[in-house]
């Protein structure tokens, strides 16, 4: 009895160990088992499999995981050539060219207007300064209003005097009478006008030379006239003196 009981004590642990080894799983158990790849399953099919055994497109699409970054199922078209500009870029380029064109012409028009205004202001300033320079100084006591009237009347008188003469005399006589009266009535203003005319004549050598030539002839004529008048006056005085002496002698003889 003792032997079977001892044998039973040794056999029971061995039987429990054997049963535990038989029931112990040989593979690792995971919380979530990864789904099998359908592409691998397709590849594992034999090449001589029938058409009915192949999976359909709907099955493959259902088992395919979704794209990670916004890739759609429909294949996208090829991207355009990055070197060719887009319609928006071409429109922006045309708008830029139009704006630059209009700006360039606007600036040119503004410059033209400014140049014209500068010329007009310069001409106005030159005219006003010229007129101011012709006026006599205050210390000369010249009055332009009655003096100008006197000069105009003298020129009209010269035109009336020479109305029956030839055209040259009728043209020259009013000028001579007017200029002579101006030298006598408003000498400072006449001198300023002569200086202004001379400045303009210096810009044209031909006119300047003719003016000098005419002035020299007029001066020579005036000087000759003065000399002749003095000689005539001296002759007249001699004759008067001779007549006086003759009368005195006649009176003495009559007595």
XYZ file of N, CA, C and O in Angstrom, residues 105-197:
372
model
N 3.710 108.756 -69.929
C 3.113 109.845 -70.700
C 2.564 110.942 -69.788
O 2.603 112.123 -70.154
N 2.060 110.585 -68.627
C 1.589 111.603 -67.689
C 2.754 112.467 -67.196
O 2.645 113.703 -67.091
N 3.877 111.833 -66.914
C 5.060 112.595 -66.481
C 5.568 113.494 -67.607
O 5.948 114.651 -67.378
N 5.548 112.967 -68.856
C 5.990 113.794 -69.990
C 5.062 115.000 -70.184
O 5.526 116.127 -70.430
N 3.746 114.765 -70.061
C 2.803 115.888 -70.195
C 2.993 116.901 -69.078
O 2.962 118.120 -69.299
N 3.224 116.417 -67.868
C 3.445 117.334 -66.742
C 4.723 118.145 -66.935
O 4.751 119.356 -66.663
N 5.776 117.491 -67.434
C 7.029 118.218 -67.692
C 6.844 119.268 -68.785
O 7.391 120.382 -68.697
N 6.047 118.929 -69.815
C 5.796 119.906 -70.886
C 5.043 121.111 -70.365
O 5.368 122.263 -70.687
N 4.024 120.850 -69.535
C 3.255 121.967 -68.959
C 4.140 122.815 -68.056
O 4.089 124.058 -68.089
N 4.962 122.170 -67.254
C 5.851 122.926 -66.364
C 6.861 123.757 -67.157
O 7.152 124.909 -66.798
N 7.387 123.169 -68.245
C 8.328 123.923 -69.075
C 7.658 125.131 -69.716
O 8.226 126.226 -69.770
N 6.422 124.924 -70.220
C 5.689 126.048 -70.804
C 5.391 127.144 -69.784
O 5.513 128.340 -70.090
N 5.017 126.741 -68.578
C 4.750 127.733 -67.539
C 6.021 128.476 -67.146
O 5.988 129.694 -66.900
N 7.150 127.755 -67.096
C 8.414 128.428 -66.781
C 8.779 129.454 -67.854
O 9.213 130.572 -67.545
N 8.587 129.065 -69.130
C 8.878 130.016 -70.205
C 7.949 131.228 -70.145
O 8.377 132.369 -70.358
N 6.674 130.971 -69.855
C 5.719 132.079 -69.768
C 6.070 133.010 -68.612
O 6.026 134.247 -68.756
N 6.435 132.430 -67.472
C 6.807 133.261 -66.319
C 8.086 134.044 -66.601
O 8.198 135.225 -66.217
N 9.047 133.416 -67.286
C 10.278 134.130 -67.636
C 9.988 135.283 -68.598
O 10.537 136.389 -68.451
N 9.104 135.023 -69.593
C 8.756 136.091 -70.544
C 8.025 137.235 -69.835
O 8.292 138.419 -70.098
N 7.134 136.891 -68.922
C 6.408 137.930 -68.190
C 7.355 138.748 -67.319
O 7.265 139.979 -67.264
N 8.271 138.047 -66.642
C 9.231 138.762 -65.802
C 10.138 139.652 -66.648
O 10.443 140.799 -66.256
N 10.575 139.142 -67.816
C 11.417 139.955 -68.690
C 10.666 141.185 -69.202
O 11.225 142.289 -69.255
N 9.387 140.998 -69.557
C 8.603 142.123 -70.068
C 8.396 143.184 -68.981
O 8.585 144.387 -69.222
N 8.013 142.747 -67.795
C 7.777 143.706 -66.710
C 9.067 144.422 -66.302
O 9.056 145.638 -66.061
N 10.173 143.674 -66.253
C 11.440 144.311 -65.895
C 11.890 145.293 -66.970
O 12.458 146.357 -66.674
N 11.610 144.953 -68.253
C 11.978 145.866 -69.348
C 11.169 147.153 -69.278
O 11.718 148.260 -69.416
N 9.863 147.019 -69.066
C 9.015 148.207 -68.964
C 9.414 149.048 -67.761
O 9.462 150.294 -67.821
N 9.757 148.387 -66.663
C 10.172 149.130 -65.467
C 11.488 149.863 -65.708
O 11.685 150.985 -65.218
N 12.391 149.225 -66.472
C 13.679 149.874 -66.735
C 13.541 151.083 -67.654
O 14.413 151.961 -67.662
N 12.471 151.144 -68.458
C 12.282 152.293 -69.350
C 11.774 153.524 -68.619
O 11.926 154.642 -69.125
N 11.159 153.326 -67.479
C 10.611 154.477 -66.749
C 11.742 155.361 -66.232
O 12.804 154.865 -65.812
N 11.565 156.666 -66.255
C 12.621 157.566 -65.767
C 12.705 157.517 -64.248
O 11.719 157.193 -63.564
N 13.845 157.819 -63.678
C 13.938 157.865 -62.212
C 13.114 159.010 -61.622
O 12.762 159.967 -62.314
N 12.819 158.906 -60.354
C 11.974 159.909 -59.708
C 12.667 161.261 -59.607
O 12.009 162.302 -59.647
N 13.969 161.269 -59.475
C 14.675 162.548 -59.333
C 14.764 163.320 -60.641
O 15.174 164.501 -60.644
N 14.402 162.686 -61.799
C 14.475 163.407 -63.064
C 13.290 164.343 -63.294
O 13.347 165.208 -64.181
N 12.215 164.153 -62.530
C 11.017 164.994 -62.642
C 10.384 164.927 -64.030
O 9.720 165.873 -64.463
N 10.579 163.814 -64.732
C 9.935 163.632 -66.034
C 8.559 163.005 -65.833
O 8.380 162.121 -65.011
N 7.599 163.457 -66.610
C 6.238 162.924 -66.575
C 5.921 162.349 -67.945
O 5.941 163.049 -68.949
N 5.625 161.048 -67.936
C 5.419 160.357 -69.206
C 4.097 160.729 -69.875
O 4.024 160.724 -71.116
N 3.078 161.023 -69.087
C 1.782 161.279 -69.711
C 1.762 162.531 -70.590
O 1.455 162.426 -71.775
N 2.139 163.699 -70.085
C 2.152 164.834 -71.029
C 3.286 164.732 -72.036
O 3.153 165.154 -73.192
N 4.435 164.158 -71.635
C 5.549 164.040 -72.572
C 5.211 163.143 -73.750
O 5.536 163.457 -74.911
N 4.526 161.993 -73.496
C 4.129 161.121 -74.579
C 3.135 161.779 -75.518
O 3.186 161.575 -76.736
N 2.245 162.578 -74.944
C 1.279 163.301 -75.794
C 2.005 164.304 -76.683
O 1.689 164.452 -77.880
N 2.999 165.002 -76.141
C 3.760 165.973 -76.940
C 4.499 165.279 -78.090
O 4.542 165.791 -79.230
N 5.071 164.150 -77.801
C 5.793 163.408 -78.842
C 4.829 162.954 -79.933
O 5.135 163.055 -81.137
N 3.648 162.476 -79.553
C 2.667 162.036 -80.540
C 2.179 163.200 -81.412
O 2.056 163.069 -82.635
N 1.966 164.345 -80.772
C 1.524 165.522 -81.535
C 2.610 165.972 -82.504
O 2.336 166.353 -83.659
N 3.879 165.948 -82.068
C 4.978 166.345 -82.948
C 5.102 165.398 -84.134
O 5.333 165.831 -85.273
N 4.928 164.082 -83.901
C 4.998 163.123 -85.012
C 3.854 163.350 -85.994
O 4.056 163.299 -87.229
N 2.652 163.632 -85.489
C 1.521 163.919 -86.371
C 1.749 165.216 -87.151
O 1.390 165.313 -88.331
N 2.348 166.211 -86.510
C 2.652 167.463 -87.208
C 3.652 167.233 -88.331
O 3.524 167.790 -89.426
N 4.675 166.427 -88.087
C 5.629 166.100 -89.144
C 4.972 165.356 -90.288
O 5.309 165.576 -91.463
N 4.002 164.462 -89.984
C 3.294 163.765 -91.050
C 2.434 164.736 -91.861
O 2.327 164.597 -93.089
N 1.852 165.740 -91.192
C 1.027 166.714 -91.914
C 1.892 167.606 -92.799
O 1.539 167.940 -93.936
N 3.067 167.982 -92.285
C 3.949 168.860 -93.056
C 4.423 168.180 -94.337
O 4.534 168.809 -95.401
N 4.720 166.896 -94.252
C 5.294 166.186 -95.405
C 4.252 165.393 -96.193
O 4.604 164.453 -96.892
N 2.974 165.762 -96.121
C 1.945 164.965 -96.792
C 2.006 165.109 -98.304
O 1.556 164.238 -99.030
N 2.551 166.222 -98.831
C 2.626 166.434 -100.276
C 3.978 166.050 -100.853
O 4.239 166.304 -102.026
N 4.868 165.462 -100.026
C 6.190 165.064 -100.503
C 6.166 163.593 -100.934
O 5.137 162.927 -100.888
N 7.344 163.116 -101.323
C 7.425 161.708 -101.734
C 7.309 160.782 -100.515
O 7.321 161.218 -99.367
N 7.213 159.468 -100.779
C 6.937 158.501 -99.709
C 8.078 158.415 -98.704
O 7.852 158.186 -97.505
N 9.318 158.607 -99.153
C 10.452 158.542 -98.231
C 10.406 159.679 -97.225
O 10.608 159.472 -96.020
N 10.124 160.882 -97.702
C 10.049 162.030 -96.784
C 8.852 161.893 -95.852
O 8.935 162.209 -94.662
N 7.744 161.407 -96.384
C 6.572 161.216 -95.529
C 6.802 160.156 -94.453
O 6.168 160.189 -93.399
N 7.710 159.238 -94.720
C 8.028 158.214 -93.711
C 9.050 158.696 -92.696
O 8.972 158.351 -91.512
N 10.004 159.481 -93.149
C 11.106 159.886 -92.265
C 10.730 161.093 -91.415
O 11.128 161.181 -90.236
N 9.964 162.024 -91.951
C 9.677 163.276 -91.239
C 8.983 163.052 -89.899
O 9.394 163.643 -88.880
N 7.914 162.229 -89.783
C 7.308 162.018 -88.461
C 8.269 161.403 -87.449
O 8.243 161.749 -86.261
N 9.144 160.502 -87.928
C 10.114 159.893 -87.011
C 11.090 160.943 -86.490
O 11.397 160.991 -85.281
N 11.568 161.800 -87.387
C 12.533 162.822 -86.967
C 11.902 163.802 -85.986
O 12.479 164.113 -84.934
N 10.699 164.276 -86.308
C 10.038 165.234 -85.407
C 9.696 164.589 -84.065
O 9.852 165.216 -83.005
N 9.251 163.318 -84.084
C 8.918 162.641 -82.830
C 10.150 162.406 -81.975
O 10.133 162.640 -80.758
N 11.237 161.927 -82.590
C 12.460 161.660 -81.821
C 13.053 162.955 -81.279
O 13.511 163.016 -80.120
N 13.038 164.023 -82.098
C 13.569 165.305 -81.622
C 12.760 165.833 -80.449
O 13.316 166.317 -79.441
N 11.446 165.743 -80.537
C 10.596 166.190 -79.427
C 10.803 165.324 -78.188
O 10.811 165.834 -77.052
N 10.986 164.005 -78.381
C 11.213 163.117 -77.236
C 12.526 163.444 -76.543
O 12.610 163.439 -75.305
N 13.569 163.757 -77.319
C 14.848 164.130 -76.700
C 14.723 165.432 -75.908
O 15.459 165.630 -74.929
N 13.826 166.272 -76.312
C 13.673 167.554 -75.617
C 12.714 167.444 -74.421
O 12.972 168.025 -73.367
N 11.625 166.670 -74.574
C 10.597 166.609 -73.520
C 10.941 165.545 -72.478
O 10.881 165.807 -71.265
N 11.248 164.333 -72.917
C 11.547 163.221 -71.985
C 12.918 162.646 -72.355
O 13.023 161.572 -72.954
N 13.986 163.296 -71.999
C 15.316 162.824 -72.435
C 15.737 161.519 -71.776
O 16.340 160.657 -72.433
N 15.441 161.333 -70.477
C 15.875 160.109 -69.794
C 15.135 158.883 -70.338
O 15.745 157.833 -70.587
N 13.850 159.026 -70.563
C 13.084 157.911 -71.127
C 13.539 157.593 -72.546
O 13.656 156.416 -72.934
N 13.813 158.620 -73.312
C 14.297 158.406 -74.683
C 15.642 157.693 -74.680
O 15.888 156.801 -75.508
N 16.509 158.062 -73.746
C 17.810 157.390 -73.650
C 17.639 155.920 -73.258
O 18.320 155.035 -73.800
N 16.733 155.623 -72.317
C 16.483 154.229 -71.915
C 15.930 153.410 -73.077
O 16.326 152.256 -73.288
N 15.020 154.000 -73.863
C 14.477 153.297 -75.026
C 15.567 153.048 -76.062
O 15.648 151.964 -76.671
N 16.443 154.030 -76.280
C 17.551 153.841 -77.219
C 18.507 152.747 -76.780
O 18.969 151.935 -77.598
N 18.787 152.666 -75.461
C 19.661 151.603 -74.951
C 19.018 150.231 -75.128
O 19.713 149.249 -75.464
N 17.713 150.164 -74.910
C 17.023 148.886 -75.091
C 17.067 148.445 -76.553
O 17.347 147.267 -76.856
N 16.819 149.370 -77.459
C 16.882 149.032 -78.886
C 18.290 148.610 -79.280
O 18.490 147.668 -80.069
